[in-house]
Amino acid sequence: MRVKIEEKGWFRLPGRLIGRYDLNEGSDLYLIPLADGFIVYHPTLDIRKVYIEPTTRCNLNCITCVRNAWKDETADMEMSTFNAILRQLRGFRSIRAVVLGGFGEPFYHPHILDMIRDIKALGLEVTISTNGTLLGDLAEAIVELKVDKLVVSVDGVRPQVFGDIRRGASLEGVIENLIKLNEVKRRDRSISPAIGLEFVAMRRNVKEIRLLSRLARSVGASQVLITNLLPHTEEMCEEILYDGEEELPRSVGWSLSGGGWLEWGAIRRPKMRWGAQRSCRFVEGKSLVIGYDGGVSPCYALMHSYTYYIFGRRKQVRRYVLGNVLEEDLGSIWMSEEYVRFRVKVGMFDFPSCVDCGLACDLAERNEDCWGNDPSCADCLWAHDIIRCP
């Protein structure tokens, strides 16, 4: 079919001027303009994973935390907001998993166990990203509720290194909590939750990586996720490891056994160079993020407003919200024209490469780019797999 491009990015099909048109009842066909043509895209209601932020509050004061660079409110998700999410989740057959995390400590929410119970009642897989300090008193409930996976942040293997980074926590306390959790699992003959560790690599703890497998084995972790540091202050810029030729130290795998099964633990490592193939795990995984107030964002990177530094250049990120579950349902938000076009653009990664551009430009400092994108993913470290999320 011949398509004539009209001004302002619209298209003309025979007899009608459109930006999109009805393919059939309840379904839309989008024409997405490109630099040298266009693509036709038919969106479907196929959300697979939902990230929920139960709270933006935390009991720690880590030196790596985004709270060092934001002015957003610290608050718990209201249960009325959570119940609105829950009602909407019931209507999706495509959703398989829920991750409770975000930029707060989930177990700090006073009703977190109720949240877990209600999500599990829908038959969904539940992963919780936690600092591990509050697990001790909750071990019985976590196993009883059949939480599928816990991802525990540990940025040091030796107590002094750990405490220097994760201020307000002790490595001994986190290990004790995980040992208690494993004792409850053995008593109840449960293999869940599976335990994973997350480690933010930086100059002050890079030598700890060689010791990670030993720590993982001691707490029954089956996987370690290493991510690079996202510096939120000028001081922390000195800690990044991905600005030169440095490689992360290697660490061997480890064996885990119990209940007649044997598993081999593994470490997942980030990329250390800018310029690799760009891909968004949130978009490719058909995921969305719901903030504590019900606002829906496409990824962790755009769910709050904050400052960070990318290769020494200051960058101000503004929260990008595509809708709110208190005002419209997730299906309508997911299928909205703005969200569809955003997913298509990110899926194709139709953005410049701002880090190695070489031009003096202040657009990137505002999270925009010279191709007219706002927000822009042009210098997203997540897309290069330099920064990683559970």
mmCIF file of C-alpha atoms in Angstrom:
data_model
loop_
_atom_site.group_PDB
_atom_site.id
_atom_site.type_symbol
_atom_site.label_atom_id
_atom_site.label_comp_id
_atom_site.label_asym_id
_atom_site.label_seq_id
_atom_site.Cartn_x
_atom_site.Cartn_y
_atom_site.Cartn_z
ATOM 1 C CA MET A 1 0.000 0.000 0.000
ATOM 2 C CA ARG A 2 1.390 3.384 -0.958
ATOM 3 C CA VAL A 3 1.653 5.852 1.906
ATOM 4 C CA LYS A 4 2.094 9.576 1.509
ATOM 5 C CA ILE A 5 3.913 11.414 4.311
ATOM 6 C CA GLU A 6 2.096 14.576 5.342
ATOM 7 C CA GLU A 7 3.436 17.442 7.449
ATOM 8 C CA LYS A 8 3.912 17.042 11.212
ATOM 9 C CA GLY A 9 4.659 13.330 10.826
ATOM 10 C CA TRP A 10 1.155 12.239 9.784
ATOM 11 C CA PHE A 11 0.494 9.768 6.986
ATOM 12 C CA ARG A 12 -2.095 9.615 4.255
ATOM 13 C CA LEU A 13 -3.581 6.322 3.212
ATOM 14 C CA PRO A 14 -5.994 6.373 0.281
ATOM 15 C CA GLY A 15 -8.926 8.542 1.244
ATOM 16 C CA ARG A 16 -7.999 9.388 4.859
ATOM 17 C CA LEU A 17 -5.422 11.319 6.887
ATOM 18 C CA ILE A 18 -4.235 9.328 9.892
ATOM 19 C CA GLY A 19 -1.631 8.977 12.604
ATOM 20 C CA ARG A 20 -3.212 5.642 13.530
ATOM 21 C CA TYR A 21 -6.343 3.843 12.424
ATOM 22 C CA ASP A 22 -8.633 1.030 13.574
ATOM 23 C CA LEU A 23 -7.416 -2.370 12.435
ATOM 24 C CA ASN A 24 -10.497 -4.018 13.860
ATOM 25 C CA GLU A 25 -12.751 -3.418 16.805
ATOM 26 C CA GLY A 26 -10.692 -2.781 19.940
ATOM 27 C CA SER A 27 -7.369 -2.902 18.113
ATOM 28 C CA ASP A 28 -5.154 -0.222 16.580
ATOM 29 C CA LEU A 29 -2.507 -0.196 13.912
ATOM 30 C CA TYR A 30 0.249 2.407 14.354
ATOM 31 C CA LEU A 31 2.408 3.911 11.636
ATOM 32 C CA ILE A 32 5.716 4.893 13.225
ATOM 33 C CA PRO A 33 7.867 7.389 11.251
ATOM 34 C CA LEU A 34 11.576 6.684 10.804
ATOM 35 C CA ALA A 35 14.372 8.761 9.312
ATOM 36 C CA ASP A 36 14.051 6.973 5.964
ATOM 37 C CA GLY A 37 10.540 5.533 6.050
ATOM 38 C CA PHE A 38 8.072 4.078 8.527
ATOM 39 C CA ILE A 39 7.052 0.863 10.222
ATOM 40 C CA VAL A 40 3.594 -0.540 10.894
ATOM 41 C CA TYR A 41 3.077 -1.735 14.451
ATOM 42 C CA HIS A 42 0.154 -3.632 15.930
ATOM 43 C CA PRO A 43 0.322 -3.453 19.758
ATOM 44 C CA THR A 44 -1.094 -6.189 21.965
ATOM 45 C CA LEU A 45 -2.026 -6.285 25.627
ATOM 46 C CA ASP A 46 0.897 -8.518 26.599
ATOM 47 C CA ILE A 47 2.327 -7.241 29.916
ATOM 48 C CA ARG A 48 4.453 -10.021 31.427
ATOM 49 C CA LYS A 49 6.097 -8.519 34.509
ATOM 50 C CA VAL A 50 5.035 -5.749 36.893
ATOM 51 C CA TYR A 51 7.424 -3.974 39.250
ATOM 52 C CA ILE A 52 5.690 -2.453 42.291
ATOM 53 C CA GLU A 53 7.305 0.038 44.669
ATOM 54 C CA PRO A 54 5.712 -0.541 48.103
ATOM 55 C CA THR A 55 7.592 2.366 49.674
ATOM 56 C CA THR A 56 10.262 4.978 49.046
ATOM 57 C CA ARG A 57 11.331 4.826 52.692
ATOM 58 C CA CYS A 58 14.371 2.907 53.892
ATOM 59 C CA ASN A 59 16.104 2.116 57.172
ATOM 60 C CA LEU A 60 19.613 2.570 55.710
ATOM 61 C CA ASN A 61 21.689 5.461 54.405
ATOM 62 C CA CYS A 62 23.865 3.844 51.725
ATOM 63 C CA ILE A 63 26.484 5.981 49.985
ATOM 64 C CA THR A 64 25.299 4.662 46.609
ATOM 65 C CA CYS A 65 21.629 5.545 47.105
ATOM 66 C CA VAL A 66 19.538 7.774 44.864
ATOM 67 C CA ARG A 67 18.251 9.489 48.017
ATOM 68 C CA ASN A 68 21.495 11.422 48.038
ATOM 69 C CA ALA A 69 20.326 13.203 44.886
ATOM 70 C CA TRP A 70 16.540 13.528 44.870
ATOM 71 C CA LYS A 71 13.817 15.634 46.429
ATOM 72 C CA ASP A 72 10.977 13.165 45.908
ATOM 73 C CA GLU A 73 8.604 12.355 48.720
ATOM 74 C CA THR A 74 9.404 9.426 50.996
ATOM 75 C CA ALA A 75 6.175 7.592 51.669
ATOM 76 C CA ASP A 76 4.483 4.201 51.731
ATOM 77 C CA MET A 77 2.083 3.031 49.058
ATOM 78 C CA GLU A 78 -1.464 3.436 50.354
ATOM 79 C CA MET A 79 -3.323 0.145 50.577
ATOM 80 C CA SER A 80 -6.112 1.679 48.497
ATOM 81 C CA THR A 81 -3.541 2.167 45.728
ATOM 82 C CA PHE A 82 -2.250 -1.386 46.128
ATOM 83 C CA ASN A 83 -5.806 -2.772 46.060
ATOM 84 C CA ALA A 84 -6.451 -0.877 42.825
ATOM 85 C CA ILE A 85 -3.364 -2.521 41.333
ATOM 86 C CA LEU A 86 -4.460 -5.926 42.624
ATOM 87 C CA ARG A 87 -7.907 -5.619 41.036
ATOM 88 C CA GLN A 88 -6.328 -4.791 37.713
ATOM 89 C CA LEU A 89 -3.756 -7.602 37.876
ATOM 90 C CA ARG A 90 -6.615 -10.100 38.097
ATOM 91 C CA GLY A 91 -7.667 -9.175 34.581
ATOM 92 C CA PHE A 92 -4.381 -10.127 32.877
ATOM 93 C CA ARG A 93 -3.566 -13.625 31.727
ATOM 94 C CA SER A 94 -0.224 -12.549 30.295
ATOM 95 C CA ILE A 95 1.326 -11.375 33.586
ATOM 96 C CA ARG A 96 3.581 -14.012 35.115
ATOM 97 C CA ALA A 97 5.619 -12.202 37.769
ATOM 98 C CA VAL A 98 5.628 -9.292 40.204
ATOM 99 C CA VAL A 99 8.780 -7.714 41.636
ATOM 100 C CA LEU A 100 8.438 -5.786 44.885
ATOM 101 C CA GLY A 101 11.281 -3.301 44.994
ATOM 102 C CA GLY A 102 11.994 0.153 43.623
ATOM 103 C CA PHE A 103 14.000 2.762 45.522
ATOM 104 C CA GLY A 104 12.781 1.846 49.004
ATOM 105 C CA GLU A 105 13.042 -1.140 51.335
ATOM 106 C CA PRO A 106 9.899 -3.267 50.708
ATOM 107 C CA PHE A 107 9.925 -4.867 54.165
ATOM 108 C CA TYR A 108 9.688 -1.373 55.683
ATOM 109 C CA HIS A 109 6.060 -1.200 54.538
ATOM 110 C CA PRO A 110 3.735 -2.040 57.462
ATOM 111 C CA HIS A 111 1.480 -4.228 55.264
ATOM 112 C CA ILE A 112 4.096 -5.893 53.067
ATOM 113 C CA LEU A 113 3.058 -9.408 54.140
ATOM 114 C CA ASP A 114 -0.545 -8.666 53.132
ATOM 115 C CA MET A 115 0.720 -7.454 49.762
ATOM 116 C CA ILE A 116 2.707 -10.646 49.226
ATOM 117 C CA ARG A 117 -0.214 -12.850 50.291
ATOM 118 C CA ASP A 118 -2.626 -11.126 47.905
ATOM 119 C CA ILE A 119 -0.247 -11.281 44.934
ATOM 120 C CA LYS A 120 0.535 -14.961 45.532
ATOM 121 C CA ALA A 121 -3.220 -15.644 45.690
ATOM 122 C CA LEU A 122 -3.345 -14.618 42.020
ATOM 123 C CA GLY A 123 -0.893 -17.391 41.177
ATOM 124 C CA LEU A 124 1.915 -14.984 40.288
ATOM 125 C CA GLU A 125 5.640 -15.377 40.938
ATOM 126 C CA VAL A 126 6.910 -12.918 43.555
ATOM 127 C CA THR A 127 10.456 -11.567 43.751
ATOM 128 C CA ILE A 128 11.475 -9.148 46.501
ATOM 129 C CA SER A 129 14.532 -6.877 46.319
ATOM 130 C CA THR A 130 15.714 -6.121 49.856
ATOM 131 C CA ASN A 131 18.632 -4.937 51.955
ATOM 132 C CA GLY A 132 18.201 -8.024 54.147
ATOM 133 C CA THR A 133 18.234 -6.223 57.502
ATOM 134 C CA LEU A 134 14.587 -6.939 58.390
ATOM 135 C CA LEU A 135 14.380 -10.575 57.307
ATOM 136 C CA GLY A 136 15.012 -12.153 60.717
ATOM 137 C CA ASP A 137 11.579 -11.569 62.234
ATOM 138 C CA LEU A 138 9.855 -12.304 58.925
ATOM 139 C CA ALA A 139 11.555 -15.591 57.996
ATOM 140 C CA GLU A 140 8.614 -17.785 59.017
ATOM 141 C CA ALA A 141 6.105 -15.691 57.058
ATOM 142 C CA ILE A 142 8.322 -15.413 53.955
ATOM 143 C CA VAL A 143 8.606 -19.193 53.692
ATOM 144 C CA GLU A 144 4.939 -19.782 54.567
ATOM 145 C CA LEU A 145 3.807 -17.320 51.870
ATOM 146 C CA LYS A 146 6.000 -19.116 49.323
ATOM 147 C CA VAL A 147 7.870 -16.044 48.124
ATOM 148 C CA ASP A 148 9.672 -17.252 45.016
ATOM 149 C CA LYS A 149 12.887 -15.242 45.186
ATOM 150 C CA LEU A 150 14.726 -12.822 47.459
ATOM 151 C CA VAL A 151 17.445 -10.598 46.026
ATOM 152 C CA VAL A 152 19.582 -9.252 48.870
ATOM 153 C CA SER A 153 21.963 -6.312 48.444
ATOM 154 C CA VAL A 154 25.486 -6.963 49.747
ATOM 155 C CA ASP A 155 28.184 -4.561 48.574
ATOM 156 C CA GLY A 156 30.972 -6.037 50.641
ATOM 157 C CA VAL A 157 32.148 -9.453 51.811
ATOM 158 C CA ARG A 158 34.219 -8.174 54.714
ATOM 159 C CA PRO A 159 32.302 -6.380 57.505
ATOM 160 C CA GLN A 160 34.272 -3.131 57.334
ATOM 161 C CA VAL A 161 33.859 -2.748 53.582
ATOM 162 C CA PHE A 162 30.166 -3.637 53.815
ATOM 163 C CA GLY A 163 29.513 -1.174 56.643
ATOM 164 C CA ASP A 164 31.385 1.637 54.886
ATOM 165 C CA ILE A 165 28.980 1.407 51.941
ATOM 166 C CA ARG A 166 25.706 0.201 53.448
ATOM 167 C CA ARG A 167 25.535 2.591 56.374
ATOM 168 C CA GLY A 168 23.155 1.519 59.097
ATOM 169 C CA ALA A 169 23.518 -2.209 58.357
ATOM 170 C CA SER A 170 25.952 -4.881 59.479
ATOM 171 C CA LEU A 171 27.105 -7.780 57.333
ATOM 172 C CA GLU A 172 26.912 -10.110 60.334
ATOM 173 C CA GLY A 173 23.244 -9.196 60.843
ATOM 174 C CA VAL A 174 22.299 -9.811 57.206
ATOM 175 C CA ILE A 175 24.123 -13.174 57.173
ATOM 176 C CA GLU A 176 22.421 -14.178 60.432
ATOM 177 C CA ASN A 177 19.016 -13.342 58.915
ATOM 178 C CA LEU A 178 19.706 -15.432 55.813
ATOM 179 C CA ILE A 179 20.918 -18.378 57.886
ATOM 180 C CA LYS A 180 17.703 -18.205 59.897
ATOM 181 C CA LEU A 181 15.680 -18.114 56.680
ATOM 182 C CA ASN A 182 17.494 -21.212 55.413
ATOM 183 C CA GLU A 183 16.817 -23.013 58.702
ATOM 184 C CA VAL A 184 13.099 -22.368 58.280
ATOM 185 C CA LYS A 185 13.275 -23.602 54.676
ATOM 186 C CA ARG A 186 14.970 -26.833 55.760
ATOM 187 C CA ARG A 187 12.498 -27.373 58.576
ATOM 188 C CA ASP A 188 9.543 -26.892 56.248
ATOM 189 C CA ARG A 189 11.245 -28.787 53.407
ATOM 190 C CA SER A 190 10.804 -25.779 51.158
ATOM 191 C CA ILE A 191 13.055 -24.771 48.264
ATOM 192 C CA SER A 192 11.628 -21.256 48.221
ATOM 193 C CA PRO A 193 12.457 -18.532 48.391
ATOM 194 C CA ALA A 194 15.517 -18.912 46.197
ATOM 195 C CA ILE A 195 18.176 -16.490 47.410
ATOM 196 C CA GLY A 196 20.147 -14.183 45.147
ATOM 197 C CA LEU A 197 22.700 -11.527 46.020
ATOM 198 C CA GLU A 198 23.208 -8.159 44.339
ATOM 199 C CA PHE A 199 26.607 -6.456 44.433
ATOM 200 C CA VAL A 200 27.335 -2.871 43.283
ATOM 201 C CA ALA A 201 30.924 -2.862 42.044
ATOM 202 C CA MET A 202 33.105 0.203 42.654
ATOM 203 C CA ARG A 203 36.735 0.986 43.367
ATOM 204 C CA ARG A 204 36.461 0.617 47.121
ATOM 205 C CA ASN A 205 35.006 -2.894 46.965
ATOM 206 C CA VAL A 206 36.221 -4.362 43.662
ATOM 207 C CA LYS A 207 38.653 -6.725 45.418
ATOM 208 C CA GLU A 208 35.701 -8.237 47.291
ATOM 209 C CA ILE A 209 34.400 -9.820 44.065
ATOM 210 C CA ARG A 210 36.846 -12.727 44.380
ATOM 211 C CA LEU A 211 35.235 -13.551 47.735
ATOM 212 C CA LEU A 212 31.625 -13.406 46.550
ATOM 213 C CA SER A 213 31.246 -17.110 45.788
ATOM 214 C CA ARG A 214 32.284 -17.995 49.321
ATOM 215 C CA LEU A 215 29.709 -15.610 50.800
ATOM 216 C CA ALA A 216 27.018 -16.829 48.411
ATOM 217 C CA ARG A 217 27.597 -20.433 49.350
ATOM 218 C CA SER A 218 27.519 -19.669 53.072
ATOM 219 C CA VAL A 219 24.055 -18.071 52.837
ATOM 220 C CA GLY A 220 22.602 -20.519 50.318
ATOM 221 C CA ALA A 221 22.461 -18.055 47.411
ATOM 222 C CA SER A 222 22.155 -19.602 43.964
ATOM 223 C CA GLN A 223 23.084 -16.486 42.027
ATOM 224 C CA VAL A 224 25.011 -13.236 42.369
ATOM 225 C CA LEU A 225 24.145 -10.253 40.195
ATOM 226 C CA ILE A 226 26.984 -7.739 39.833
ATOM 227 C CA THR A 227 26.091 -4.270 38.635
ATOM 228 C CA ASN A 228 28.229 -1.203 38.139
ATOM 229 C CA LEU A 229 27.813 1.941 40.191
ATOM 230 C CA LEU A 230 25.469 4.749 39.125
ATOM 231 C CA PRO A 231 27.041 7.783 40.840
ATOM 232 C CA HIS A 232 24.582 10.342 42.185
ATOM 233 C CA THR A 233 27.181 12.745 43.569
ATOM 234 C CA GLU A 234 30.455 14.158 42.226
ATOM 235 C CA GLU A 235 32.328 12.389 45.008
ATOM 236 C CA MET A 236 31.055 8.993 43.865
ATOM 237 C CA CYS A 237 32.214 9.620 40.280
ATOM 238 C CA GLU A 238 35.700 8.653 41.453
ATOM 239 C CA GLU A 239 34.395 5.165 42.265
ATOM 240 C CA ILE A 240 33.235 4.008 38.818
ATOM 241 C CA LEU A 241 35.071 1.136 37.135
ATOM 242 C CA TYR A 242 33.720 1.297 33.568
ATOM 243 C CA ASP A 243 35.580 4.409 32.370
ATOM 244 C CA GLY A 244 38.825 2.728 31.333
ATOM 245 C CA GLU A 245 40.371 -0.623 30.516
ATOM 246 C CA GLU A 246 39.762 -2.213 33.904
ATOM 247 C CA GLU A 247 38.084 -5.614 34.068
ATOM 248 C CA LEU A 248 36.273 -7.062 37.056
ATOM 249 C CA PRO A 249 38.066 -9.814 38.970
ATOM 250 C CA ARG A 250 36.864 -13.347 38.314
ATOM 251 C CA SER A 251 35.094 -15.466 40.898
ATOM 252 C CA VAL A 252 34.424 -19.198 40.608
ATOM 253 C CA GLY A 253 31.029 -20.833 40.898
ATOM 254 C CA TRP A 254 29.892 -22.867 43.900
ATOM 255 C CA SER A 255 27.763 -25.904 44.610
ATOM 256 C CA LEU A 256 24.537 -25.945 46.591
ATOM 257 C CA SER A 257 22.787 -29.080 47.763
ATOM 258 C CA GLY A 258 19.892 -30.090 49.951
ATOM 259 C CA GLY A 259 16.776 -32.225 49.887
ATOM 260 C CA GLY A 260 18.204 -34.533 47.269
ATOM 261 C CA TRP A 261 18.949 -31.824 44.692
ATOM 262 C CA LEU A 262 22.195 -30.249 43.527
ATOM 263 C CA GLU A 263 22.606 -26.774 42.032
ATOM 264 C CA TRP A 264 25.597 -24.848 40.754
ATOM 265 C CA GLY A 265 25.697 -21.195 41.727
ATOM 266 C CA ALA A 266 26.697 -18.575 39.173
ATOM 267 C CA ILE A 267 27.761 -14.931 39.010
ATOM 268 C CA ARG A 268 26.191 -12.651 36.403
ATOM 269 C CA ARG A 269 28.543 -9.861 35.411
ATOM 270 C CA PRO A 270 27.835 -6.468 33.784
ATOM 271 C CA LYS A 271 29.470 -5.116 30.661
ATOM 272 C CA MET A 272 32.375 -2.751 31.238
ATOM 273 C CA ARG A 273 32.430 -0.758 27.988
ATOM 274 C CA TRP A 274 30.181 1.804 26.362
ATOM 275 C CA GLY A 275 29.220 0.959 22.794
ATOM 276 C CA ALA A 276 27.819 -2.543 23.081
ATOM 277 C CA GLN A 277 24.524 -3.472 21.471
ATOM 278 C CA ARG A 278 21.787 -1.427 23.110
ATOM 279 C CA SER A 279 18.665 -3.120 24.438
ATOM 280 C CA CYS A 280 16.155 -2.285 27.176
ATOM 281 C CA ARG A 281 15.393 -5.240 29.437
ATOM 282 C CA PHE A 282 12.178 -3.575 30.621
ATOM 283 C CA VAL A 283 10.774 -3.081 27.131
ATOM 284 C CA GLU A 284 12.080 -6.395 25.772
ATOM 285 C CA GLY A 285 10.682 -8.161 28.833
ATOM 286 C CA LYS A 286 7.288 -6.434 28.418
ATOM 287 C CA SER A 287 7.532 -4.943 31.890
ATOM 288 C CA LEU A 288 6.229 -1.811 33.551
ATOM 289 C CA VAL A 289 6.907 -0.102 36.876
ATOM 290 C CA ILE A 290 4.285 1.209 39.308
ATOM 291 C CA GLY A 291 5.536 3.799 41.783
ATOM 292 C CA TYR A 292 4.401 4.129 45.385
ATOM 293 C CA ASP A 293 1.681 6.637 44.367
ATOM 294 C CA GLY A 294 0.271 4.536 41.517
ATOM 295 C CA GLY A 295 2.147 6.314 38.727
ATOM 296 C CA VAL A 296 3.142 4.002 35.859
ATOM 297 C CA SER A 297 6.613 4.398 34.332
ATOM 298 C CA PRO A 298 8.366 2.285 31.688
ATOM 299 C CA CYS A 299 11.450 1.453 33.786
ATOM 300 C CA TYR A 300 13.303 1.997 37.047
ATOM 301 C CA ALA A 301 15.472 4.711 35.491
ATOM 302 C CA LEU A 302 12.448 6.960 34.807
ATOM 303 C CA MET A 303 10.330 6.267 37.878
ATOM 304 C CA HIS A 304 11.699 9.193 39.951
ATOM 305 C CA SER A 305 13.337 12.586 39.475
ATOM 306 C CA TYR A 306 16.999 12.678 40.496
ATOM 307 C CA THR A 307 20.525 13.607 39.484
ATOM 308 C CA TYR A 308 23.325 11.302 38.442
ATOM 309 C CA TYR A 309 26.649 11.556 36.646
ATOM 310 C CA ILE A 310 27.470 9.686 33.465
ATOM 311 C CA PHE A 311 31.204 9.548 32.784
ATOM 312 C CA GLY A 312 31.566 12.721 34.874
ATOM 313 C CA ARG A 313 28.768 14.667 33.149
ATOM 314 C CA ARG A 314 25.881 15.782 35.348
ATOM 315 C CA LYS A 315 22.444 14.614 34.277
ATOM 316 C CA GLN A 316 19.013 15.540 35.627
ATOM 317 C CA VAL A 317 16.311 12.906 35.174
ATOM 318 C CA ARG A 318 12.658 13.887 35.376
ATOM 319 C CA ARG A 319 10.081 11.327 36.346
ATOM 320 C CA TYR A 320 8.199 10.015 33.319
ATOM 321 C CA VAL A 321 4.640 8.897 34.124
ATOM 322 C CA LEU A 322 2.374 7.465 31.445
ATOM 323 C CA GLY A 323 -0.701 7.157 33.651
ATOM 324 C CA ASN A 324 -1.892 6.358 37.154
ATOM 325 C CA VAL A 325 -3.737 3.219 38.280
ATOM 326 C CA LEU A 326 -6.038 5.363 40.426
ATOM 327 C CA GLU A 327 -7.292 7.154 37.314
ATOM 328 C CA GLU A 328 -7.219 4.495 34.591
ATOM 329 C CA ASP A 329 -6.554 0.795 34.251
ATOM 330 C CA LEU A 330 -3.211 -0.750 33.347
ATOM 331 C CA GLY A 331 -4.520 -2.013 30.038
ATOM 332 C CA SER A 332 -5.500 1.476 28.886
ATOM 333 C CA ILE A 333 -2.142 2.868 29.996
ATOM 334 C CA TRP A 334 -0.205 0.083 28.245
ATOM 335 C CA MET A 335 -2.159 0.519 25.009
ATOM 336 C CA SER A 336 -2.105 4.327 25.014
ATOM 337 C CA GLU A 337 -0.560 5.918 21.949
ATOM 338 C CA GLU A 338 2.209 7.608 23.931
ATOM 339 C CA TYR A 339 3.269 4.370 25.617
ATOM 340 C CA VAL A 340 3.046 2.333 22.412
ATOM 341 C CA ARG A 341 5.226 4.792 20.507
ATOM 342 C CA PHE A 342 7.723 4.886 23.375
ATOM 343 C CA ARG A 343 8.026 1.077 23.414
ATOM 344 C CA VAL A 344 8.500 0.923 19.657
ATOM 345 C CA LYS A 345 11.203 3.593 19.707
ATOM 346 C CA VAL A 346 13.029 1.909 22.575
ATOM 347 C CA GLY A 347 12.623 -1.517 20.999
ATOM 348 C CA MET A 348 14.359 -0.230 17.864
ATOM 349 C CA PHE A 349 16.626 1.917 20.049
ATOM 350 C CA ASP A 350 16.082 4.865 17.765
ATOM 351 C CA PHE A 351 18.305 7.253 19.769
ATOM 352 C CA PRO A 352 21.694 8.892 19.191
ATOM 353 C CA SER A 353 24.741 7.796 21.208
ATOM 354 C CA CYS A 354 25.285 10.820 23.424
ATOM 355 C CA VAL A 355 28.278 9.505 25.379
ATOM 356 C CA ASP A 356 30.589 9.301 22.360
ATOM 357 C CA CYS A 357 28.982 12.063 20.273
ATOM 358 C CA GLY A 358 31.776 14.607 20.841
ATOM 359 C CA LEU A 359 29.599 17.719 20.449
ATOM 360 C CA ALA A 360 29.154 20.334 23.171
ATOM 361 C CA CYS A 361 25.464 19.900 23.966
ATOM 362 C CA ASP A 362 23.373 20.554 27.061
ATOM 363 C CA LEU A 363 20.378 18.490 25.918
ATOM 364 C CA ALA A 364 21.729 15.312 27.496
ATOM 365 C CA GLU A 365 22.004 17.095 30.844
ATOM 366 C CA ARG A 366 18.195 17.442 30.760
ATOM 367 C CA ASN A 367 17.710 13.836 29.611
ATOM 368 C CA GLU A 368 16.772 14.992 26.094
ATOM 369 C CA ASP A 369 18.574 14.530 22.778
ATOM 370 C CA CYS A 370 19.125 16.233 19.436
ATOM 371 C CA TRP A 371 16.656 13.893 17.714
ATOM 372 C CA GLY A 372 13.820 15.480 19.662
ATOM 373 C CA ASN A 373 13.342 12.766 22.295
ATOM 374 C CA ASP A 374 12.141 13.775 25.765
ATOM 375 C CA PRO A 375 12.814 11.680 27.752
ATOM 376 C CA SER A 376 15.782 10.212 25.933
ATOM 377 C CA CYS A 377 17.424 6.822 26.337
ATOM 378 C CA ALA A 378 20.452 7.956 24.323
ATOM 379 C CA ASP A 379 22.965 7.500 27.143
ATOM 380 C CA CYS A 380 21.151 4.911 29.249
ATOM 381 C CA LEU A 381 23.653 2.746 31.112
ATOM 382 C CA TRP A 382 20.958 0.100 31.697
ATOM 383 C CA ALA A 383 20.557 -0.294 27.921
ATOM 384 C CA HIS A 384 24.287 -1.023 27.603
ATOM 385 C CA ASP A 385 24.056 -3.608 30.418
ATOM 386 C CA ILE A 386 26.562 -1.567 32.440
ATOM 387 C CA ILE A 387 23.943 -1.014 35.152
ATOM 388 C CA ARG A 388 21.715 -3.986 35.950
ATOM 389 C CA CYS A 389 18.540 -4.643 37.947
ATOM 390 C CA PRO A 390 17.150 -7.884 39.437
#
